PDB file of C-alpha atoms in Angstrom:
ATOM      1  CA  UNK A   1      97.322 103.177 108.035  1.00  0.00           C
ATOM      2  CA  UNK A   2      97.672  99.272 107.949  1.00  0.00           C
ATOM      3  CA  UNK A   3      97.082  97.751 104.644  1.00  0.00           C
ATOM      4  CA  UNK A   4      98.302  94.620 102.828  1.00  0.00           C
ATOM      5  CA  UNK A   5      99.790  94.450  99.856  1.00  0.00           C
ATOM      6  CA  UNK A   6      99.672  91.175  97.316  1.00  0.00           C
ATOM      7  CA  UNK A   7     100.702  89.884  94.165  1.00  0.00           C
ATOM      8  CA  UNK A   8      98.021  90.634  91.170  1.00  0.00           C
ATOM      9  CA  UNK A   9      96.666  87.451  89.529  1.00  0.00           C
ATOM     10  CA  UNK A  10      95.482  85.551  88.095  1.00  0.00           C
ATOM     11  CA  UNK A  11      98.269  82.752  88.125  1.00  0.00           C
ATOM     12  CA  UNK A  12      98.092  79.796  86.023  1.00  0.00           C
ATOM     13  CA  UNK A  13     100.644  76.694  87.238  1.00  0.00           C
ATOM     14  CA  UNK A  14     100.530  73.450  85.805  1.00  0.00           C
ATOM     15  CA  UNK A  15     100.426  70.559  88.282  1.00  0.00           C
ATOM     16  CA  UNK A  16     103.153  69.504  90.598  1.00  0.00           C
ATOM     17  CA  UNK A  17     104.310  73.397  89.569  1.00  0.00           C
ATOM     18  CA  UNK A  18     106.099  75.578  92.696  1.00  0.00           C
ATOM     19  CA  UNK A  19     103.677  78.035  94.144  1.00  0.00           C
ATOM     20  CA  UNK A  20     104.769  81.438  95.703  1.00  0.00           C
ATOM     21  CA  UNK A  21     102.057  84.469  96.166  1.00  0.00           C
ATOM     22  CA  UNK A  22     104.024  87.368  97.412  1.00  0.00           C
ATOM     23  CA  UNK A  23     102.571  89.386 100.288  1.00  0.00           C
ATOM     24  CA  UNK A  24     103.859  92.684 102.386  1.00  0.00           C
ATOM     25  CA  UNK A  25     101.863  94.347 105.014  1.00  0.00           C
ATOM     26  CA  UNK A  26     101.912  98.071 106.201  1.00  0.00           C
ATOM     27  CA  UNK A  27     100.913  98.081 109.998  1.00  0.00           C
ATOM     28  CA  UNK A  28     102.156  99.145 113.334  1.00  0.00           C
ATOM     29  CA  UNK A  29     103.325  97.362 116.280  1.00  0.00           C
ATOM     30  CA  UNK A  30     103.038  93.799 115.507  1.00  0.00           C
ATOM     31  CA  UNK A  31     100.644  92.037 113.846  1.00  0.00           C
ATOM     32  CA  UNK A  32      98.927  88.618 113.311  1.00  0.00           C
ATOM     33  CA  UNK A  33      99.055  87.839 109.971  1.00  0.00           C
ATOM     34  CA  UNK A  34      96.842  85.216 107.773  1.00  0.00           C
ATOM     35  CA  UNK A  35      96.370  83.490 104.829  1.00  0.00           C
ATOM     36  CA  UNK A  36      93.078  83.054 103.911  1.00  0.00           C
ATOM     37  CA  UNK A  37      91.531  80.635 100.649  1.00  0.00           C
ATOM     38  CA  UNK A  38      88.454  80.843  99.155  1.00  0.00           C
ATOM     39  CA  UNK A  39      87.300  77.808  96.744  1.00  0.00           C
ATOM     40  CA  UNK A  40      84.840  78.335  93.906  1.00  0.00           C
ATOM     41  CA  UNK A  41      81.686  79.565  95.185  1.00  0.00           C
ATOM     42  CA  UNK A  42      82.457  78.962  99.038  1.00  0.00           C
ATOM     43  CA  UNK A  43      83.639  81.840 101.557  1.00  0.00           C
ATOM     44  CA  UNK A  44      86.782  82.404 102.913  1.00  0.00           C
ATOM     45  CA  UNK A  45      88.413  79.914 105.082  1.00  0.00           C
ATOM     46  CA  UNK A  46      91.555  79.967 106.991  1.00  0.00           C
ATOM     47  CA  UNK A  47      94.513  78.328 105.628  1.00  0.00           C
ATOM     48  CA  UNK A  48      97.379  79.206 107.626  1.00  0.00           C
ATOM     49  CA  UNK A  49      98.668  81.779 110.352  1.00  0.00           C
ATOM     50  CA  UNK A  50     101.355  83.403 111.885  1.00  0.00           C
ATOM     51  CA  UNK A  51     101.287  85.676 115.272  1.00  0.00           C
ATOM     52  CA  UNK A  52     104.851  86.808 115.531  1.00  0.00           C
ATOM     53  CA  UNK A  53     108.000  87.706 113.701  1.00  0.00           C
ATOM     54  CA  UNK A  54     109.840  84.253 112.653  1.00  0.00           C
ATOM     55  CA  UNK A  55     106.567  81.830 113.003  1.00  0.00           C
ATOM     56  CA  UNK A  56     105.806  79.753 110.102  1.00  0.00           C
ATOM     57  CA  UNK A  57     102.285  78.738 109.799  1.00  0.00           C
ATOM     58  CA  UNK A  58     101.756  76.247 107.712  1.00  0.00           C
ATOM     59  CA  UNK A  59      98.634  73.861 106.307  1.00  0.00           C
ATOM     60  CA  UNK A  60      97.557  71.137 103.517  1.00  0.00           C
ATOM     61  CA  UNK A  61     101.408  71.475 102.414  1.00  0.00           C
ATOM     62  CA  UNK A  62     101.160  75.086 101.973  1.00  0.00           C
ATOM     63  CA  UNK A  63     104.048  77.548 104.281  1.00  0.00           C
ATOM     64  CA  UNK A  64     104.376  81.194 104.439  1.00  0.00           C
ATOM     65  CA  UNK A  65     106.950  82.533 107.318  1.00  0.00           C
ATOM     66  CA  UNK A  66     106.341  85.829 109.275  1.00  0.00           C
ATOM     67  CA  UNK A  67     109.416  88.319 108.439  1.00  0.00           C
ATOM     68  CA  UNK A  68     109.038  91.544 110.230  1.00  0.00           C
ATOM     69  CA  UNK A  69     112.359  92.706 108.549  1.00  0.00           C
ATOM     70  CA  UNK A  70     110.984  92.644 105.288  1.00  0.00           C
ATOM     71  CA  UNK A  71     107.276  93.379 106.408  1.00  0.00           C
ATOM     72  CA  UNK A  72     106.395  90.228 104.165  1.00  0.00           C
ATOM     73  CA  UNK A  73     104.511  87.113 104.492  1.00  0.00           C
ATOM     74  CA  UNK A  74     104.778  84.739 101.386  1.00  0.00           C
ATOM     75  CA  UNK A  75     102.758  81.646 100.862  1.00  0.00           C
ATOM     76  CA  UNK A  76     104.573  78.622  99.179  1.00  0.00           C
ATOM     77  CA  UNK A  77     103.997  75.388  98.171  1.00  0.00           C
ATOM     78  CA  UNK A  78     106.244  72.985  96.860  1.00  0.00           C
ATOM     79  CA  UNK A  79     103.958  70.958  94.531  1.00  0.00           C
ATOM     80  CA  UNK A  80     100.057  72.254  93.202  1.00  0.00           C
ATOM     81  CA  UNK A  81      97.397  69.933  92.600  1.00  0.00           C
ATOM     82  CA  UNK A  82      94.406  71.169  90.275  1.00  0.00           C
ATOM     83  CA  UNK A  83      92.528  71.072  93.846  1.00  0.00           C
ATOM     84  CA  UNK A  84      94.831  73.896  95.046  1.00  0.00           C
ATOM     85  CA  UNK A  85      92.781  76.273  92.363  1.00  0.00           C
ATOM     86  CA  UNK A  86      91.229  79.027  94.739  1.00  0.00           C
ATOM     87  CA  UNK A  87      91.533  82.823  95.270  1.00  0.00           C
ATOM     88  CA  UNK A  88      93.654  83.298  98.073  1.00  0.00           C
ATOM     89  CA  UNK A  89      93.916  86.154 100.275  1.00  0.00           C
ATOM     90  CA  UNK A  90      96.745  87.697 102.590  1.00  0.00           C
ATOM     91  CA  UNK A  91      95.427  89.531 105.800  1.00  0.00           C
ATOM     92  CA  UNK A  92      96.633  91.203 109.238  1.00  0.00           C
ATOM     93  CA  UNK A  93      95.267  91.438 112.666  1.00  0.00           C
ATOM     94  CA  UNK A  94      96.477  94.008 114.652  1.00  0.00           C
ATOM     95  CA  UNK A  95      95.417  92.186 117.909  1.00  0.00           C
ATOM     96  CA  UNK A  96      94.545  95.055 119.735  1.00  0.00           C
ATOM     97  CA  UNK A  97      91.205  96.037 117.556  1.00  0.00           C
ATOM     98  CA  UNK A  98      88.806  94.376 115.322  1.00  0.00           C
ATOM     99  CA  UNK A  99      89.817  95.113 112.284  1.00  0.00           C
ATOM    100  CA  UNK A 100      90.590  92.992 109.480  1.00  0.00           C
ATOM    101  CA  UNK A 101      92.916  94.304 106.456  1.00  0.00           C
ATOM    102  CA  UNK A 102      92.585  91.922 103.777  1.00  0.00           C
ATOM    103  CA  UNK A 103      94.868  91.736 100.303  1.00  0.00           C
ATOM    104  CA  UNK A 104      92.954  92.206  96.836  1.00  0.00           C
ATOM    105  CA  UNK A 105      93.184  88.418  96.726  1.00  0.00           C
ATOM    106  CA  UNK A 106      95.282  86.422  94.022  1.00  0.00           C
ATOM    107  CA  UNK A 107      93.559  83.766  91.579  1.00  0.00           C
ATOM    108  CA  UNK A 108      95.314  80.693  91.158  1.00  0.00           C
ATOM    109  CA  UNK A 109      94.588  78.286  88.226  1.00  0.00           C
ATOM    110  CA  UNK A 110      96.113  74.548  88.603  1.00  0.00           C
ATOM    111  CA  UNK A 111      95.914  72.540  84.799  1.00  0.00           C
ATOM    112  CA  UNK A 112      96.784  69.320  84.692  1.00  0.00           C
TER     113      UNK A 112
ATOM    114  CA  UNK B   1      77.613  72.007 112.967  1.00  0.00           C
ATOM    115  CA  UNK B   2      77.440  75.393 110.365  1.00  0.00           C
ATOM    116  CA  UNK B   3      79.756  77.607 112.404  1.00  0.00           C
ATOM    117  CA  UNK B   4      78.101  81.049 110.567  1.00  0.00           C
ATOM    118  CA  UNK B   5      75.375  80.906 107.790  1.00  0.00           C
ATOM    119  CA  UNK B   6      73.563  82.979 105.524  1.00  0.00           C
ATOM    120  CA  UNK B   7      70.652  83.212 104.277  1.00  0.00           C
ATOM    121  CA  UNK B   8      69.213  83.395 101.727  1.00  0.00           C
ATOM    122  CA  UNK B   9      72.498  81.574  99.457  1.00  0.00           C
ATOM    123  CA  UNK B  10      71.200  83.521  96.317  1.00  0.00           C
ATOM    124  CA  UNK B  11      68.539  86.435  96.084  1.00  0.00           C
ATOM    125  CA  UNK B  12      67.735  88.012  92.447  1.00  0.00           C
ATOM    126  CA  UNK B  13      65.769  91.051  92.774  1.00  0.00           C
ATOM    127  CA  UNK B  14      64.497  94.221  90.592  1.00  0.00           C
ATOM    128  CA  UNK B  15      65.648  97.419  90.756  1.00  0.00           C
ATOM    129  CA  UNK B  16      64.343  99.424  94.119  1.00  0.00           C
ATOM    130  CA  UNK B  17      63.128  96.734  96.250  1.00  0.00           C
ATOM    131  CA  UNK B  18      64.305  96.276  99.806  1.00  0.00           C
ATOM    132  CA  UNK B  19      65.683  93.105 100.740  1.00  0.00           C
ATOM    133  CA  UNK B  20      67.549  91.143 103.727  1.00  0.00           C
ATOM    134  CA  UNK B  21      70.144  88.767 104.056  1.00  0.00           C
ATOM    135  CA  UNK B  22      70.417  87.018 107.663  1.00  0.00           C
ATOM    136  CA  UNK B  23      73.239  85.290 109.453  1.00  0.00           C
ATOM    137  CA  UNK B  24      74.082  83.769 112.542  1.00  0.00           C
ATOM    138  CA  UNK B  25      77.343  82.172 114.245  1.00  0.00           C
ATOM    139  CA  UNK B  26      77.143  79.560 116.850  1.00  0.00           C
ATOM    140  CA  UNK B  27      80.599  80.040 117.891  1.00  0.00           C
ATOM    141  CA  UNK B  28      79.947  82.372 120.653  1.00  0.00           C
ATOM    142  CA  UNK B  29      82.043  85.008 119.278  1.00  0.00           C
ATOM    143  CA  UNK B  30      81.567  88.781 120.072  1.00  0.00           C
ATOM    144  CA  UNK B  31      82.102  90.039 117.008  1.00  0.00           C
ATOM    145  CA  UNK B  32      80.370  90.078 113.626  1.00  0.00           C
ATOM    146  CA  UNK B  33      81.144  91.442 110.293  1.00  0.00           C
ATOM    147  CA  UNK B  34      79.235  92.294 106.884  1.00  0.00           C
ATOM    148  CA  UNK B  35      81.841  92.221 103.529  1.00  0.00           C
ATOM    149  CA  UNK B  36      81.016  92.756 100.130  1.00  0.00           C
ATOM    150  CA  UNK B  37      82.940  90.993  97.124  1.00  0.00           C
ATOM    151  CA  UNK B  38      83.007  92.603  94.147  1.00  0.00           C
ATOM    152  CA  UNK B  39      83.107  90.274  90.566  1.00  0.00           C
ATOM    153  CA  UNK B  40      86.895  90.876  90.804  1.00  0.00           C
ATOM    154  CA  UNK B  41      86.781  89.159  94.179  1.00  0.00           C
ATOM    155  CA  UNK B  42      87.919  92.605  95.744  1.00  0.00           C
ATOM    156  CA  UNK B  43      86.777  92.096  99.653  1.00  0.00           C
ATOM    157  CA  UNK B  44      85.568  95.278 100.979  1.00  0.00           C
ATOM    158  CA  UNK B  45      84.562  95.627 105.204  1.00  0.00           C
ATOM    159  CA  UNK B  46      81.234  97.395 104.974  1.00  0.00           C
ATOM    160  CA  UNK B  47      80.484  97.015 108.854  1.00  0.00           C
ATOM    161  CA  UNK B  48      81.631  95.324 112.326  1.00  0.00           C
ATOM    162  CA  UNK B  49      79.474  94.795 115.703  1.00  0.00           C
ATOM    163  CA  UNK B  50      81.078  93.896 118.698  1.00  0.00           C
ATOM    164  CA  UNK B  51      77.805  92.862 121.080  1.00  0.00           C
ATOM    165  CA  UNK B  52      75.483  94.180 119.321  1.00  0.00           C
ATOM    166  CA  UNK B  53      77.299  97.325 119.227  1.00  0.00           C
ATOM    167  CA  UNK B  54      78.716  99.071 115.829  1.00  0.00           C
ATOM    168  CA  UNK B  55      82.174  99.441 115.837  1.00  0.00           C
ATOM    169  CA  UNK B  56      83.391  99.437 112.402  1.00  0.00           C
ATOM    170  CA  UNK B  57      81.103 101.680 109.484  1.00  0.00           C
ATOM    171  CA  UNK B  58      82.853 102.255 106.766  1.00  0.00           C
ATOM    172  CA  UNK B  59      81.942 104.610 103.723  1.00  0.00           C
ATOM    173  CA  UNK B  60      78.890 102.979 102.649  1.00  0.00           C
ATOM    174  CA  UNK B  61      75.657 104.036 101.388  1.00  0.00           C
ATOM    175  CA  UNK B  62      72.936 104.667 103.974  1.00  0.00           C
ATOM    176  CA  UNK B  63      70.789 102.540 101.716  1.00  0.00           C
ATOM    177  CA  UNK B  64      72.561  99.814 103.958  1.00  0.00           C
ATOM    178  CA  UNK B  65      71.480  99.384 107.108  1.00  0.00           C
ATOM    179  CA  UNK B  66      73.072  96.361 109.292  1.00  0.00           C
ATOM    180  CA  UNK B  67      70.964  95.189 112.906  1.00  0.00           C
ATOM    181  CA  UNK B  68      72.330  93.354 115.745  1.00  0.00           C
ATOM    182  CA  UNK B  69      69.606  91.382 117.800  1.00  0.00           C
ATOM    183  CA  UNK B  70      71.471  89.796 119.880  1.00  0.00           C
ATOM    184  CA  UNK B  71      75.834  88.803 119.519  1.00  0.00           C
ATOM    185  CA  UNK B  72      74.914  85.670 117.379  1.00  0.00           C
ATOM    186  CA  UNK B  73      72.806  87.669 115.004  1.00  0.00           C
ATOM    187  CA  UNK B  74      73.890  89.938 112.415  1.00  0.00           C
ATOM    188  CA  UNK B  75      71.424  91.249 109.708  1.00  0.00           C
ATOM    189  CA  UNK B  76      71.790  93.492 106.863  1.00  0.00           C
ATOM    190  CA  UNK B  77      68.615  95.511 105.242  1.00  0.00           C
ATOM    191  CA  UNK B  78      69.486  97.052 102.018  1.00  0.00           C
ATOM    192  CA  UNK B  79      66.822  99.329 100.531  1.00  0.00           C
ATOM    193  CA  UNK B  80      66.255 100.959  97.227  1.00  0.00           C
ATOM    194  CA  UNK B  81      68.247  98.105  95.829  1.00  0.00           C
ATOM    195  CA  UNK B  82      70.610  99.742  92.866  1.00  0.00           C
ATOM    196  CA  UNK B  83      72.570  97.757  89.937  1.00  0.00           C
ATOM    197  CA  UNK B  84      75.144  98.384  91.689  1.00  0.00           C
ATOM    198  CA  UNK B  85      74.751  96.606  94.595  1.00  0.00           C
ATOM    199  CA  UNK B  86      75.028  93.249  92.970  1.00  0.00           C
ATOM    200  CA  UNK B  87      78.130  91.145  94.800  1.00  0.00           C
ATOM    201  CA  UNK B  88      78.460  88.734  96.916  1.00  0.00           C
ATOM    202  CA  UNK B  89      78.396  89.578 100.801  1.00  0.00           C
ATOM    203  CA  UNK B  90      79.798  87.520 103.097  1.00  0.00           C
ATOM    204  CA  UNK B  91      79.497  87.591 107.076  1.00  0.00           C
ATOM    205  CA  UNK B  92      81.858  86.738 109.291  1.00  0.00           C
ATOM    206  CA  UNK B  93      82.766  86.811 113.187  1.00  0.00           C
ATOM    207  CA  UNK B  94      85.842  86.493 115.375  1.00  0.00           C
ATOM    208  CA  UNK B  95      86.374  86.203 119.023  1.00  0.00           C
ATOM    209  CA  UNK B  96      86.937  89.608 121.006  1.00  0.00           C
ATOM    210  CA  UNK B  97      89.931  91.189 119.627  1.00  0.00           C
ATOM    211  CA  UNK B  98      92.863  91.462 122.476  1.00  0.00           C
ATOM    212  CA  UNK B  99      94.996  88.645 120.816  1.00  0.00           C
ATOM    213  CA  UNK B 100      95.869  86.819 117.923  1.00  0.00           C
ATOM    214  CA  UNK B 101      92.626  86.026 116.389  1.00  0.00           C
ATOM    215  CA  UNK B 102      90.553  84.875 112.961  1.00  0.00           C
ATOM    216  CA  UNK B 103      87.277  85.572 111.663  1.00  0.00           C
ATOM    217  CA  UNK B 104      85.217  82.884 110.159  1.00  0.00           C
ATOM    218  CA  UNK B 105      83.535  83.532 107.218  1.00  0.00           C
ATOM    219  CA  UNK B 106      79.698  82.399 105.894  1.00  0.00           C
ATOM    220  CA  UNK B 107      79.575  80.689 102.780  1.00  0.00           C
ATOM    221  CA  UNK B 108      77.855  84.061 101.110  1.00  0.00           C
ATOM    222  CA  UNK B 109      75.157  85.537  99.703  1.00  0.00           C
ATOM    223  CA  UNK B 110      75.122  86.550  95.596  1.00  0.00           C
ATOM    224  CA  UNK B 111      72.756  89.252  95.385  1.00  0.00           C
ATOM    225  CA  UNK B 112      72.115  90.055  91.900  1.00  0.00           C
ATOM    226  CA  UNK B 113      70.199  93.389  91.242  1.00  0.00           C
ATOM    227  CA  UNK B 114      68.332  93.570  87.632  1.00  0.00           C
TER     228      UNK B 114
END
């Protein structure tokens, strides 16, 4: 079945640090995929998204890029800021049904 | 302007009470969701209604029982409250599915269970 695969946390960068949070997805035909952030206490919001193979999404300096040849859908950013600290989650659509597959989320720390 | 919202934002209860948590989205969407987060942030799908109609029930006690009013309104009853049951729960919605869509997410409710 489709699932969604990310990096285990937590992560700890110090500011100004590189940020990359692997994700790979499981799913068939071709999926929307998302990143998703959730700050302290707060739900989920979306960050970025991409809807087919090659799109980058991107948002608040943060990138991942769609690749269907590696079923993978990294989120990057060149610099943190201690406002960046968040859980952030990886997730796929499959656009023809409801359903939501959501990574086991990834804790990132920014110190300053 | 609160897109979905939850209510109540915290409810502490005993052991074996019933309780609700109500939310609403004023997006129009068709769909609405019910998630529980675990303390390791682990997000689990417990239900889905597309209007007013249950589409998505995953393995999850029949303790839990989610109502649909009406497409804006999705409730969930939880009775015989257990330690267990203590997490966060977050509702969400999303437009009919058919495309590239998101869900939007209420800002949670933290049940704790003592």
């Amino acid at each position: 079945g489709d699932s969604v695969t990310q990096m285990e946390g937590p992560v700890t960068l110090s500011e100004e640090a590189f940020l990359t949070i692997n994700c790979t997805y499981t799913a068939t035909g071709y999926p929307s995929l998302f990143w998703y952030v959730q700050y302290p206490g707060e739900g989920l919001q979306l960050l970025l998204k991409a809807t087919k193979a090659d799109d980058k999404g991107s948002n608040k300096g943060f990138e991942a890029t769609y690749r269907k040849e590696t079923t993978s859908f990294h989120l990057e950013k060149g610099s943190v800021q201690v406002s960046d600290s968040a859980v952030y989650f990886c997730a796929l659509n499959r656009n023809t049904g409801n359903q939501f597959y959501f990574g086991t989320g990834t804790s990132l720390t920014v110190i300053p | 302007d609160t897109a979905v919202s939850q209510t109540p934002k915290y409810l502490v209860t005993q052991m074996g009470n019933d309780k609700s948590i109500k939310c609403e989205q004023n997006l129009g969407h068709d769909t609405m969701y019910w998630y529980k987060q675990d303390s390791k942030k682990f997000l689990k799908i417990m239900f889905s209604y597309n209007n007013k109609e249950l589409i998505i029930n995953e393995t999850v006690p029949n303790r839990f029982s989610p109502k649909s009013p009406d497409k804006a309104h999705l409730n969930l009853h939880i009775n015989s409250l257990e330690l267990g049951d203590s997490a966060v729960y977050f509702c969400a919605s999303s437009p009919q599915a058919g495309g590239p869509v998101e869900q939007f997410f209420g800002p949670g409710t933290r049940l704790t269970v003592l």
